Short mmCIF file of C-alpha atoms in Angstrom, two decimals:
data_model
loop_
_atom_site.label_atom_id
_atom_site.label_comp_id
_atom_site.label_asym_id
_atom_site.label_seq_id
_atom_site.Cartn_x
_atom_site.Cartn_y
_atom_site.Cartn_z
CA ALA A 22 -13.08 61.40 18.18
CA THR A 23 -10.18 63.70 19.01
CA PRO A 24 -10.04 66.52 19.24
CA VAL A 25 -13.59 66.68 20.44
CA GLY A 26 -16.08 69.15 19.19
CA GLY A 27 -16.31 68.00 15.57
CA THR A 28 -19.25 66.36 13.75
CA PHE A 29 -19.94 62.77 12.54
CA THR A 30 -21.68 61.50 9.47
CA ILE A 31 -22.47 57.90 8.60
CA ASN A 32 -23.01 57.31 4.98
CA GLY A 33 -23.45 61.12 4.64
CA THR A 34 -25.99 61.37 7.40
CA ALA A 35 -25.18 63.32 10.60
CA ALA A 36 -24.94 60.91 13.51
CA THR A 37 -23.84 60.79 17.09
CA GLN A 38 -23.84 56.96 17.54
CA PHE A 39 -23.12 53.85 15.56
CA ASN A 40 -26.01 51.38 15.88
CA PRO A 41 -25.27 48.17 13.95
CA ALA A 42 -28.78 46.90 14.42
CA THR A 43 -30.24 50.01 12.87
CA LEU A 44 -27.67 50.37 10.16
CA GLY A 45 -27.93 46.73 9.12
CA ASN A 46 -25.51 44.45 7.36
CA GLY A 47 -22.94 45.95 5.05
CA THR A 48 -20.03 48.43 4.85
CA HIS A 49 -20.69 51.87 6.30
CA THR A 50 -18.52 55.05 5.84
CA VAL A 51 -18.02 57.03 9.06
CA ILE A 52 -16.57 60.61 8.59
CA TYR A 53 -15.47 62.88 11.41
CA SER A 54 -14.99 66.61 10.56
CA PHE A 55 -13.26 69.16 12.84
CA THR A 56 -12.45 72.93 12.51
CA ASP A 57 -9.98 74.40 14.96
CA GLY A 58 -9.77 77.95 16.30
CA ASN A 59 -7.61 78.98 13.41
CA GLY A 60 -10.33 78.05 11.00
CA CYS A 61 -8.37 75.00 9.79
CA ASN A 62 -10.58 72.04 8.89
CA ASN A 63 -9.79 68.27 8.67
CA THR A 64 -11.66 64.98 8.35
CA ALA A 65 -11.07 61.38 9.41
CA ILE A 66 -12.75 58.61 7.44
CA ARG A 67 -13.27 54.95 8.45
CA SER A 68 -15.12 52.14 6.71
CA VAL A 69 -16.95 49.93 9.21
CA VAL A 70 -18.38 46.53 8.30
CA VAL A 71 -21.54 45.36 10.08
CA ASN A 72 -21.63 41.52 9.88
CA PRO A 73 -24.94 39.56 9.95
CA LEU A 74 -25.80 37.34 12.90
CA PRO A 75 -25.28 33.63 12.28
CA VAL A 76 -28.51 31.93 11.00
CA LEU A 77 -29.44 29.10 13.38
CA ALA A 78 -31.97 26.28 13.24
CA PHE A 79 -32.61 23.11 15.26
CA VAL A 80 -32.08 19.89 13.33
CA SER A 81 -34.84 17.24 13.73
CA LEU A 82 -36.17 18.61 17.01
CA LYS A 83 -39.92 17.97 17.16
CA ASP A 84 -42.48 19.78 19.20
CA THR A 85 -43.66 16.68 21.04
CA TYR A 86 -42.10 13.48 22.35
CA CYS A 87 -43.22 10.56 24.51
CA THR A 88 -41.41 9.23 27.53
CA SER A 89 -40.88 6.08 25.43
CA SER A 90 -39.06 7.98 22.69
CA ALA A 91 -35.39 7.20 22.23
CA THR A 92 -32.59 9.46 23.49
CA PHE A 93 -30.97 11.52 20.74
CA THR A 94 -28.10 14.05 20.39
CA LEU A 95 -29.11 17.73 20.06
CA THR A 96 -27.94 19.27 16.77
CA ALA A 97 -28.35 22.60 15.00
CA THR A 98 -27.45 23.98 11.58
CA ARG A 99 -24.28 25.71 12.87
CA ALA A 100 -22.24 23.28 14.88
CA SER A 101 -20.05 23.96 17.93
CA GLY A 102 -22.59 26.08 19.80
CA THR A 103 -24.04 25.23 23.20
CA PHE A 104 -27.41 23.80 24.14
CA THR A 105 -29.36 24.32 27.34
CA ILE A 106 -32.54 22.60 28.42
CA ASN A 107 -34.41 24.72 30.93
CA GLY A 108 -31.16 26.58 31.50
CA ILE A 109 -29.05 23.49 32.05
CA THR A 110 -26.29 22.76 29.60
CA ALA A 111 -27.00 19.57 27.65
CA THR A 112 -25.86 17.65 24.60
CA GLN A 113 -28.66 15.01 24.47
CA PHE A 114 -32.41 15.02 24.76
CA ASN A 115 -33.62 12.04 26.83
CA PRO A 116 -37.44 11.97 27.13
CA ALA A 117 -37.44 9.12 29.63
CA THR A 118 -35.05 10.98 31.99
CA LEU A 119 -36.68 14.37 31.57
CA GLY A 120 -40.16 13.06 32.20
CA VAL A 121 -43.56 14.48 31.33
CA GLY A 122 -43.62 18.28 30.92
CA ASN A 123 -42.65 21.28 28.74
CA TYR A 124 -38.97 22.00 28.17
CA THR A 125 -37.20 25.06 26.68
CA VAL A 126 -34.31 24.11 24.47
CA VAL A 127 -31.89 27.05 23.73
CA TYR A 128 -28.98 27.03 21.32
CA ASN A 129 -26.24 29.74 21.51
CA TYR A 130 -23.63 30.20 18.79
CA THR A 131 -20.80 32.75 18.16
CA ASP A 132 -19.22 32.82 14.73
CA GLY A 133 -15.73 33.80 13.64
CA ASN A 134 -16.70 37.46 13.54
CA SER A 135 -17.66 37.19 17.21
CA CYS A 136 -21.25 37.62 16.20
CA SER A 137 -23.49 35.65 18.54
CA ASN A 138 -27.04 34.35 18.05
CA GLN A 139 -29.41 32.03 19.84
CA ILE A 140 -32.62 30.14 19.11
CA SER A 141 -35.02 28.46 21.48
CA LYS A 142 -37.90 26.02 21.25
CA THR A 143 -40.45 24.70 23.70
CA VAL A 144 -40.71 20.89 23.52
CA ALA A 145 -43.50 18.92 25.21
CA ILE A 146 -42.88 15.41 26.62
CA GLN A 147 -46.06 13.35 26.99
CA SER A 148 -46.74 10.04 28.66
CA LYS A 149 -46.47 6.98 26.37
CA PRO A 150 -49.88 5.73 25.14
CA THR A 151 -51.99 3.78 27.61
CA VAL A 152 -52.80 0.37 26.13
CA ASN A 153 -55.19 -2.33 27.39
CA ILE A 154 -56.10 -5.81 26.19
CA VAL A 155 -59.88 -6.11 26.03
CA GLY A 156 -62.09 -9.20 26.42
CA LEU A 157 -59.37 -11.80 27.05
CA ASN A 158 -59.80 -14.12 30.03
CA THR A 159 -56.92 -15.30 32.17
CA SER A 160 -57.80 -18.95 31.52
CA TYR A 161 -59.64 -21.14 29.05
CA CYS A 162 -60.47 -24.79 28.48
CA VAL A 163 -58.88 -26.40 25.48
CA SER A 164 -62.36 -27.04 24.08
CA ASP A 165 -63.34 -23.33 24.11
CA GLY A 166 -63.85 -21.52 20.86
CA ALA A 167 -61.46 -19.01 19.34
CA VAL A 168 -61.46 -15.44 20.74
CA ALA A 169 -60.70 -12.46 18.50
CA LEU A 170 -57.86 -10.45 20.09
CA SER A 171 -58.82 -6.83 20.84
CA ALA A 172 -57.15 -3.88 22.61
CA THR A 173 -57.24 -0.10 23.00
CA PRO A 174 -56.17 2.00 21.27
CA VAL A 175 -56.76 -0.03 18.13
CA GLY A 176 -54.18 -0.38 15.42
CA GLY A 177 -51.48 -2.28 17.30
CA THR A 178 -50.23 -5.85 16.88
CA PHE A 179 -50.63 -9.00 18.99
CA THR A 180 -48.17 -11.82 19.53
CA ILE A 181 -48.69 -15.10 21.39
CA ASN A 182 -45.41 -16.44 22.72
CA GLY A 183 -43.64 -14.27 20.15
CA THR A 184 -45.74 -15.29 17.14
CA ASN A 185 -48.05 -12.78 15.45
CA ALA A 186 -51.71 -13.56 16.02
CA THR A 187 -55.17 -12.11 15.54
CA GLN A 188 -57.07 -14.60 17.69
CA PHE A 189 -56.59 -16.77 20.74
CA ASN A 190 -57.70 -20.30 19.83
CA PRO A 191 -57.35 -22.71 22.79
CA ALA A 192 -58.04 -25.77 20.64
CA THR A 193 -55.22 -24.91 18.24
CA LEU A 194 -52.78 -23.70 20.87
CA GLY A 195 -53.29 -26.66 23.18
CA THR A 196 -52.84 -26.80 26.91
CA GLY A 197 -50.18 -24.61 28.52
CA THR A 198 -49.30 -21.05 29.53
CA TYR A 199 -49.21 -18.30 26.90
CA ASN A 200 -47.86 -14.74 26.89
CA VAL A 201 -50.25 -12.56 24.93
CA LYS A 202 -48.52 -9.22 24.14
CA TYR A 203 -50.11 -6.16 22.57
CA THR A 204 -47.81 -3.50 21.11
CA TYR A 205 -49.12 -0.11 20.00
CA ILE A 206 -47.07 2.49 18.06
CA ASP A 207 -48.43 6.01 17.61
CA PRO A 208 -48.95 6.36 13.84
CA SER A 209 -47.77 10.00 14.05
CA ASP A 210 -44.65 9.19 16.08
CA ALA A 211 -42.93 5.88 15.70
CA GLY A 212 -41.02 6.52 18.88
CA CYS A 213 -44.20 6.88 20.89
CA PHE A 214 -45.25 3.32 21.75
CA ASN A 215 -46.33 1.08 24.60
CA GLU A 216 -47.05 -2.60 25.15
CA VAL A 217 -48.95 -4.75 27.60
CA THR A 218 -48.72 -8.49 28.29
CA ALA A 219 -51.42 -10.85 29.57
CA ILE A 220 -50.68 -14.34 30.92
CA VAL A 221 -53.34 -16.81 29.77
CA GLN A 222 -53.63 -20.43 30.88
CA VAL A 223 -55.25 -23.12 28.69
CA PHE A 224 -56.43 -26.05 30.80
CA PRO A 225 -56.96 -29.62 29.54
CA LEU A 226 -60.33 -31.34 29.65
CA PRO A 227 -60.80 -34.20 32.05
CA GLN A 228 -59.50 -37.45 30.56
CA ILE A 229 -62.19 -40.16 30.38
CA GLU A 230 -61.35 -43.83 29.88
CA TRP A 231 -63.97 -46.56 29.59
CA GLN A 232 -62.90 -49.76 31.28
CA GLY A 233 -64.51 -53.18 31.65
CA ILE A 234 -66.47 -52.84 28.40
CA ILE A 235 -65.78 -53.64 24.73
CA ALA A 236 -67.35 -52.51 21.47
CA ALA A 237 -69.18 -55.75 20.63
CA TYR A 238 -70.82 -58.67 22.42
CA CYS A 239 -72.76 -61.75 21.36
CA VAL A 240 -76.36 -62.18 22.40
CA SER A 241 -75.42 -65.59 23.78
CA GLN A 242 -73.27 -64.08 26.58
CA LEU A 243 -74.77 -64.70 30.02
CA THR A 244 -71.99 -63.21 32.15
CA PRO A 245 -72.57 -59.60 33.31
CA VAL A 246 -70.59 -56.64 31.99
CA ASN A 247 -69.50 -54.10 34.64
CA PRO A 248 -68.37 -50.82 33.00
CA VAL A 249 -66.17 -48.40 34.95
CA VAL A 250 -65.26 -44.86 33.87
CA LYS A 251 -61.79 -43.64 34.87
CA ILE A 252 -61.66 -39.80 35.04
CA THR A 253 -58.31 -38.03 35.31
CA TYR A 254 -58.40 -34.30 36.18
CA ALA A 255 -55.84 -31.60 35.30
CA ASN A 256 -54.09 -31.85 38.67
CA GLY A 257 -53.63 -35.63 38.30
CA THR A 258 -56.53 -36.63 40.56
CA ILE A 259 -58.25 -39.84 39.42
CA ASP A 260 -61.91 -40.65 39.96
CA ASN A 261 -63.26 -44.14 39.13
CA GLN A 262 -67.02 -44.18 38.63
CA ALA A 263 -68.86 -47.49 38.25
CA GLN A 264 -71.62 -47.58 35.62
CA THR A 265 -74.74 -49.70 35.41
CA SER A 266 -73.94 -53.36 34.67
CA PHE A 267 -75.79 -55.41 32.05
CA ILE A 268 -76.06 -58.96 30.68
CA PRO A 269 -75.93 -59.08 26.85
CA ALA A 270 -78.31 -62.05 26.66
CA ALA A 271 -80.87 -60.11 28.73
CA VAL A 272 -80.53 -56.92 26.70
CA GLY A 273 -80.85 -58.73 23.37
CA ALA A 274 -79.42 -57.98 19.95
CA SER A 275 -79.25 -54.19 19.65
CA SER A 276 -77.01 -51.12 19.48
CA GLN A 277 -76.46 -49.31 22.79
CA THR A 278 -74.84 -46.03 23.93
CA LEU A 279 -73.44 -45.09 27.34
CA SER A 280 -72.71 -41.43 28.17
CA ILE A 281 -71.02 -39.51 31.00
CA THR A 282 -70.11 -35.83 31.58
CA ALA A 283 -67.15 -34.99 33.80
CA THR A 284 -66.36 -31.48 35.16
CA ASP A 285 -62.91 -30.63 36.57
CA PRO A 286 -63.59 -29.25 40.09
CA ILE A 287 -60.61 -26.86 39.84
CA THR A 288 -60.55 -25.60 36.26
CA GLY A 289 -64.26 -26.03 35.52
CA CYS A 290 -63.41 -27.65 32.18
CA GLN A 291 -65.99 -30.20 31.09
CA ARG A 292 -65.92 -33.21 28.80
CA THR A 293 -68.70 -35.52 27.66
CA SER A 294 -67.79 -39.02 26.52
CA THR A 295 -70.00 -41.67 24.94
CA PHE A 296 -69.29 -45.34 24.42
CA ASN A 297 -71.14 -47.18 21.68
CA TYR A 298 -71.41 -50.95 21.78
CA VAL A 299 -73.40 -53.52 19.89
CA ILE A 300 -74.90 -56.82 20.98
CA ASN A 301 -74.73 -59.02 17.89
CA ALA A 302 -77.22 -61.72 17.02
CA LEU A 303 -75.81 -65.20 16.41
CA PRO A 304 -75.25 -66.13 12.77
CA VAL A 305 -78.17 -67.97 11.19
CA LEU A 306 -76.98 -71.38 9.97
CA SER A 307 -78.59 -74.00 7.74
CA PHE A 308 -77.56 -77.22 6.04
CA VAL A 309 -77.66 -77.27 2.24
CA ASN A 310 -79.23 -80.38 0.66
CA VAL A 311 -78.29 -82.65 3.55
CA PRO A 312 -80.79 -85.58 3.50
CA ASP A 313 -82.46 -87.19 6.48
CA GLU A 314 -81.57 -90.63 5.10
CA TYR A 315 -78.68 -91.80 2.93
CA CYS A 316 -78.11 -95.13 1.25
CA SER A 317 -75.14 -97.16 2.33
CA GLN A 318 -74.38 -97.93 -1.34
CA ALA A 319 -74.36 -94.27 -2.40
CA ASN A 320 -71.27 -92.31 -3.35
CA PRO A 321 -69.65 -90.15 -0.66
CA LEU A 322 -71.56 -86.89 -0.21
CA THR A 323 -69.91 -83.49 0.29
CA LEU A 324 -71.79 -81.82 3.12
CA GLN A 325 -72.51 -78.09 2.81
CA ALA A 326 -73.97 -75.41 5.04
CA THR A 327 -74.48 -71.67 4.94
CA PRO A 328 -72.75 -69.40 5.58
CA THR A 329 -69.72 -71.23 4.25
CA GLY A 330 -66.38 -71.27 6.03
CA GLY A 331 -67.35 -72.99 9.27
CA GLN A 332 -66.36 -76.40 10.64
CA MET A 333 -68.28 -79.57 9.85
CA LEU A 334 -68.10 -82.54 12.24
CA ILE A 335 -69.35 -86.03 11.44
CA GLN A 336 -69.64 -88.03 14.63
CA GLY A 337 -67.20 -85.55 16.18
CA VAL A 338 -64.59 -85.90 13.42
CA PRO A 339 -63.75 -82.78 11.36
CA THR A 340 -64.63 -83.58 7.74
CA THR A 341 -67.06 -82.50 5.04
CA ILE A 342 -67.16 -85.86 3.21
CA PHE A 343 -70.02 -88.12 4.31
CA ASN A 344 -69.02 -91.67 3.33
CA PRO A 345 -71.95 -93.99 4.06
CA THR A 346 -69.76 -97.10 3.91
CA LEU A 347 -68.14 -96.06 7.20
CA PHE A 348 -71.37 -96.54 9.12
CA ALA A 349 -73.73 -99.39 9.84
CA VAL A 350 -77.12 -99.74 8.23
CA ASN A 351 -79.83 -98.06 10.35
CA GLN A 352 -77.17 -96.09 12.23
CA ASN A 353 -78.08 -92.47 13.02
CA VAL A 354 -75.03 -90.34 12.22
CA ASN A 355 -74.71 -86.95 13.94
CA ILE A 356 -73.71 -84.01 11.74
CA GLN A 357 -72.64 -80.80 13.45
CA TYR A 358 -71.79 -77.46 11.80
CA THR A 359 -70.18 -74.59 13.71
CA PHE A 360 -69.60 -71.14 12.23
CA THR A 361 -68.03 -68.03 13.70
CA ALA A 362 -69.05 -64.75 12.07
CA ALA A 363 -66.69 -61.84 11.45
CA ASN A 364 -68.05 -60.19 14.62
CA GLY A 365 -66.83 -63.14 16.70
CA CYS A 366 -70.26 -64.62 17.44
CA THR A 367 -70.49 -68.41 17.08
CA ASN A 368 -73.48 -70.65 16.42
CA THR A 369 -73.87 -74.41 15.99
CA ILE A 370 -76.53 -76.55 14.29
CA ASN A 371 -76.98 -80.35 14.34
CA LYS A 372 -78.63 -82.89 12.08
CA THR A 373 -78.98 -86.67 12.10
CA ILE A 374 -78.64 -88.77 8.94
CA LYS A 375 -79.95 -92.35 9.03
CA ILE A 376 -78.05 -94.95 7.00
CA VAL A 377 -80.39 -97.10 4.85
CA GLU A 378 -79.70 -99.70 2.14
CA ASN A 379 -81.14 -101.05 -1.12
CA PRO A 380 -81.06 -104.88 -0.92
CA GLY A 381 -81.16 -105.22 -4.73
CA PHE A 382 -78.04 -103.10 -5.29
CA GLN A 383 -75.60 -104.29 -8.01
CA SER A 384 -72.01 -103.29 -8.63
CA ILE A 385 -70.51 -103.94 -12.08
CA VAL A 386 -66.99 -103.24 -13.41
CA ASN A 387 -66.36 -102.98 -17.17
CA THR A 388 -62.93 -102.71 -18.77
CA LEU A 389 -63.05 -101.13 -22.23
CA GLU A 390 -60.60 -100.22 -24.96
CA VAL A 391 -62.35 -97.71 -27.22
CA CYS A 392 -61.65 -95.78 -30.36
CA PRO A 393 -63.94 -92.74 -30.78
CA GLU A 394 -65.46 -92.35 -34.20
CA SER A 395 -64.34 -88.71 -34.08
CA SER A 396 -63.60 -86.05 -31.51
CA THR A 397 -67.05 -84.60 -32.25
CA ILE A 398 -69.19 -87.72 -32.00
CA GLY A 399 -67.02 -89.68 -29.57
CA TYR A 400 -67.66 -93.09 -28.03
CA ARG A 401 -70.60 -93.45 -25.64
CA LEU A 402 -70.34 -95.01 -22.18
CA GLU A 403 -73.95 -95.91 -21.37
CA ALA A 404 -75.34 -96.44 -17.87
CA MET A 405 -78.20 -98.32 -19.53
CA THR A 406 -79.69 -98.56 -22.99
CA PHE A 407 -82.29 -96.16 -24.22
CA LEU A 408 -84.91 -98.94 -24.21
CA GLU A 409 -84.05 -99.91 -20.62
CA GLU A 410 -84.45 -96.32 -19.55
CA GLN A 411 -87.78 -95.97 -21.33
CA ALA A 412 -89.07 -99.10 -19.63
CA LEU A 413 -88.30 -97.64 -16.19
CA ILE A 414 -89.83 -94.29 -17.12
CA ASN A 415 -92.99 -96.01 -18.34
CA ALA A 416 -93.13 -97.90 -15.03
CA GLY A 417 -93.09 -94.59 -13.15
CA ASN A 418 -89.59 -95.04 -11.77
CA ALA A 419 -87.38 -92.78 -13.92
CA PRO A 420 -83.73 -93.46 -13.08
CA ILE A 421 -81.38 -90.84 -11.68
CA TYR A 422 -77.79 -90.92 -12.98
CA VAL A 423 -74.86 -89.65 -10.95
CA TRP A 424 -71.55 -89.85 -12.80
CA SER A 425 -68.21 -89.42 -11.10
CA ASN A 426 -67.36 -86.57 -13.50
CA GLY A 427 -70.38 -84.58 -12.33
CA THR A 428 -72.76 -85.19 -15.24
CA SER A 429 -76.24 -86.61 -14.85
CA GLY A 430 -77.26 -88.05 -18.24
CA ARG A 431 -77.74 -91.61 -19.44
CA PHE A 432 -74.34 -91.63 -21.13
CA ILE A 433 -71.08 -89.72 -21.39
CA SER A 434 -68.84 -89.44 -24.47
CA ILE A 435 -65.18 -90.39 -24.80
CA ARG A 436 -63.79 -88.08 -27.50
CA ASN A 437 -60.00 -88.37 -27.38
CA GLU A 438 -57.10 -89.98 -25.56
CA SER A 439 -57.21 -87.41 -22.74
CA ASP A 440 -60.62 -88.83 -21.77
CA ALA A 441 -59.13 -92.21 -20.85
CA GLY A 442 -59.62 -93.14 -17.20
CA SER A 443 -62.07 -94.58 -14.72
CA TYR A 444 -65.73 -93.50 -14.72
CA THR A 445 -68.35 -94.52 -12.20
CA VAL A 446 -72.08 -94.04 -12.52
CA LEU A 447 -74.67 -94.61 -9.79
CA ILE A 448 -78.17 -95.38 -11.01
CA LYS A 449 -80.68 -94.28 -8.37
CA GLU A 450 -84.35 -94.78 -7.84
CA GLN A 451 -86.57 -91.78 -7.25
CA SER A 452 -86.22 -92.46 -3.53
CA GLY A 453 -82.54 -91.63 -3.90
CA CYS A 454 -81.12 -95.08 -3.16
CA PRO A 455 -78.73 -96.53 -5.77
CA VAL A 456 -79.87 -99.70 -7.54
CA LYS A 457 -76.72 -100.20 -9.60
CA LYS A 458 -73.14 -98.99 -9.68
CA ILE A 459 -71.20 -99.37 -12.93
CA THR A 460 -67.49 -98.67 -13.20
CA PHE A 461 -65.93 -98.19 -16.65
CA ASN A 462 -62.14 -98.52 -16.83
CA VAL A 463 -61.48 -96.93 -20.21
CA THR A 464 -58.39 -96.86 -22.41
CA VAL A 465 -58.36 -95.00 -25.73
CA ASP A 466 -56.20 -96.36 -28.55
CA CYS A 467 -56.82 -95.43 -32.20
CA GLU A 468 -54.50 -95.63 -35.18
CA PRO A 469 -55.75 -94.03 -38.37
CA GLU A 470 -56.31 -96.46 -41.27
CA LEU A 471 -55.52 -95.71 -44.94
CA HIS A 472 -56.32 -98.37 -47.59
CA LEU A 473 -55.27 -97.79 -51.21
CA PRO A 474 -55.51 -100.42 -54.05
CA THR A 475 -52.24 -101.21 -55.87
CA ALA A 476 -53.92 -101.39 -59.32
CA PHE A 477 -57.18 -100.65 -61.14
CA SER A 478 -58.52 -101.00 -64.69
CA PRO A 479 -60.43 -97.95 -65.89
CA ASN A 480 -61.77 -99.69 -69.06
CA GLY A 481 -65.51 -99.18 -68.50
CA ASP A 482 -66.36 -102.80 -67.66
CA ASN A 483 -67.63 -101.74 -64.23
CA LEU A 484 -64.96 -103.85 -62.59
CA ASN A 485 -62.26 -101.93 -60.70
CA ASP A 486 -62.87 -98.92 -62.92
CA THR A 487 -61.75 -96.43 -60.21
CA TRP A 488 -58.98 -96.12 -57.69
CA ASP A 489 -60.95 -95.83 -54.37
CA ILE A 490 -59.52 -94.25 -51.19
CA TYR A 491 -60.58 -95.90 -47.92
CA GLY A 492 -59.63 -95.04 -44.35
CA GLY A 493 -60.67 -94.16 -40.81
CA ASP A 494 -59.71 -91.70 -38.07
CA LEU A 495 -58.00 -89.53 -40.66
CA TYR A 496 -57.70 -85.78 -40.36
CA LYS A 497 -56.45 -83.29 -42.99
CA LEU A 498 -55.79 -86.07 -45.57
CA GLU A 499 -53.99 -85.11 -48.80
CA ILE A 500 -52.93 -87.65 -51.54
CA LYS A 501 -51.00 -86.74 -54.70
CA VAL A 502 -50.41 -89.10 -57.67
CA TYR A 503 -47.32 -88.48 -59.86
CA SER A 504 -46.38 -89.54 -63.40
CA ARG A 505 -42.97 -91.04 -64.15
CA TRP A 506 -41.81 -87.48 -64.95
CA GLY A 507 -42.89 -86.18 -61.55
CA GLU A 508 -46.02 -84.37 -62.70
CA VAL A 509 -49.01 -84.31 -60.36
CA VAL A 510 -51.84 -86.02 -62.24
CA PHE A 511 -54.38 -86.39 -59.41
CA ILE A 512 -55.01 -84.90 -55.93
CA ALA A 513 -57.46 -86.19 -53.29
CA TYR A 514 -58.33 -84.45 -50.02
CA GLY A 515 -60.44 -86.99 -48.20
CA GLN A 516 -61.38 -90.62 -47.76
CA GLY A 517 -64.10 -91.80 -50.07
CA GLU A 518 -62.74 -89.96 -53.11
CA LYS A 519 -62.15 -91.87 -56.38
CA TRP A 520 -59.77 -91.53 -59.40
CA ASP A 521 -60.82 -92.62 -62.87
CA GLY A 522 -57.30 -92.67 -64.35
CA LYS A 523 -57.82 -89.46 -66.32
CA ARG A 524 -56.18 -86.07 -66.36
CA TYR A 525 -58.03 -83.06 -67.75
CA GLY A 526 -60.67 -85.57 -68.98
CA LEU A 527 -58.17 -87.61 -71.00
CA ASN A 528 -57.08 -91.17 -70.25
CA LEU A 529 -53.58 -91.45 -68.94
CA PRO A 530 -51.42 -94.22 -70.40
CA ASP A 531 -51.20 -97.57 -68.68
CA GLY A 532 -48.30 -97.99 -66.37
CA THR A 533 -47.09 -97.42 -62.84
CA TYR A 534 -47.67 -94.17 -61.00
CA ALA A 535 -46.29 -93.04 -57.63
CA TRP A 536 -48.41 -91.60 -54.84
CA LYS A 537 -47.64 -89.71 -51.62
CA ALA A 538 -50.05 -89.19 -48.69
CA GLN A 539 -49.99 -87.00 -45.58
CA TYR A 540 -52.58 -86.86 -42.81
CA GLN A 541 -53.08 -86.48 -39.05
CA ASN A 542 -54.51 -88.76 -36.38
CA ALA A 543 -57.97 -87.40 -35.59
CA LEU A 544 -57.28 -87.93 -31.87
CA LYS A 545 -53.82 -86.34 -32.02
CA PRO A 546 -54.15 -83.11 -34.01
CA GLY A 547 -50.85 -81.56 -35.06
CA ALA A 548 -48.82 -84.81 -35.54
CA TRP A 549 -48.40 -85.51 -39.28
CA ILE A 550 -48.12 -89.04 -40.79
CA TYR A 551 -46.45 -89.49 -44.20
CA LYS A 552 -46.83 -92.56 -46.53
CA GLN A 553 -46.05 -93.35 -50.18
CA GLY A 554 -46.50 -96.17 -52.72
CA THR A 555 -47.37 -97.02 -56.33
CA ILE A 556 -50.51 -97.67 -58.31
CA THR A 557 -50.70 -99.44 -61.70
CA ILE A 558 -53.23 -98.63 -64.42
CA VAL A 559 -54.15 -101.71 -66.45
CA ARG A 560 -56.77 -101.46 -69.22
#
């Protein structure tokens, strides 16, 4: 101070220097006292403020980074200062550019009071993690099993052609080239990551095609079969390999298997192919009830064979109806049946039928107009009488009846108008030859009959004492008798009934009474017939 030679105090304490660092933050009173040679004393006082240094801190600056970490802008809690990295001014921290090593980051800042401060931090930059795919081959065959994807360090993720995956499955992926990528991110630092990619090829198996052979043959085939296997490799090369030939007829009915294994000479991929074929037996055929001899007078015979569904030839003509009249007596007629099974195998059988005759054969035609007694009992068309049949049976030559409607008894019944038509019956001996042929040309014509007396005398003389109802072929008959006043005095419900001229046990007066009848034709149910008339009581 001036003049020199005085004394200083700071906050009342003698001092020769002002040390802000020692004094600390706050307002300090500095007093200077001086006494001159005249003994006069004076003081000068000044208040001095010591400001604190600005408080600094790095914002989001970690101790460690990887070379793969992203570039970021350096920031601190008090903006507008300056950063240096290893003494070089910087605004960004770029791990990839800086490279592996330790770096000193310093931040300097001067506030509005011209107080300056700085902070520093040592930051380590490490290499990004080393990753490796483990146990994955560079190529596979499409038939290989699935491989679990593995890598070091563990904890990363795999993708195959951009799709997340945990295994490499050649069969599912199919043939082609695949990029298998493994990405690992340090769990403690998301910015510290690395990835590795492996190129994996999936090769196809050799293509095998069986040629010159089919799945099924017939044991009748005499021509040889010459199988050839066509092998196509991954590079398009084709190899044709002949296999052992065979003749189905020589091998016999059986199931057979051929097998071949082909290995691609370049990829090493291998495929085994089998071909199964069967040599089918011919279908077993037989005629059903086809006789060795057949009478020229017999009805046409429908020829049958098993299995059904084949073709029947009679003397080379396709037909199943054997008509003996088309051939001469003693002629041997050739029957041939051919059948092809579902497996395509065909077989043929032959049989000869000899045409014979019965010299005593008779043919009779009867024309009949019949009226059945009822639809239950009917009218019988008889091939022969019961006594005639018994005589033949007793003689040891029981007749055989073959009716055109398929029945086989001594007679058939005509029951209603729908049974009209032509019926033929062949009467055969036990040898099978017909002895008689009877044709019945039948018409059915029945009108119901109702007969009612016009008078009766219920006087007890046993002559015409009752009114008797007669009729035939009636169905659902109902007759009502009325008095002159329209009262019903008697009802009958069937033919054969009688009226004694009484009502409630009392004689009705003599006179004329009306009657009405309704009924149906027994052969034409449903069609009603109505009639009416009068009856006179005379005592």
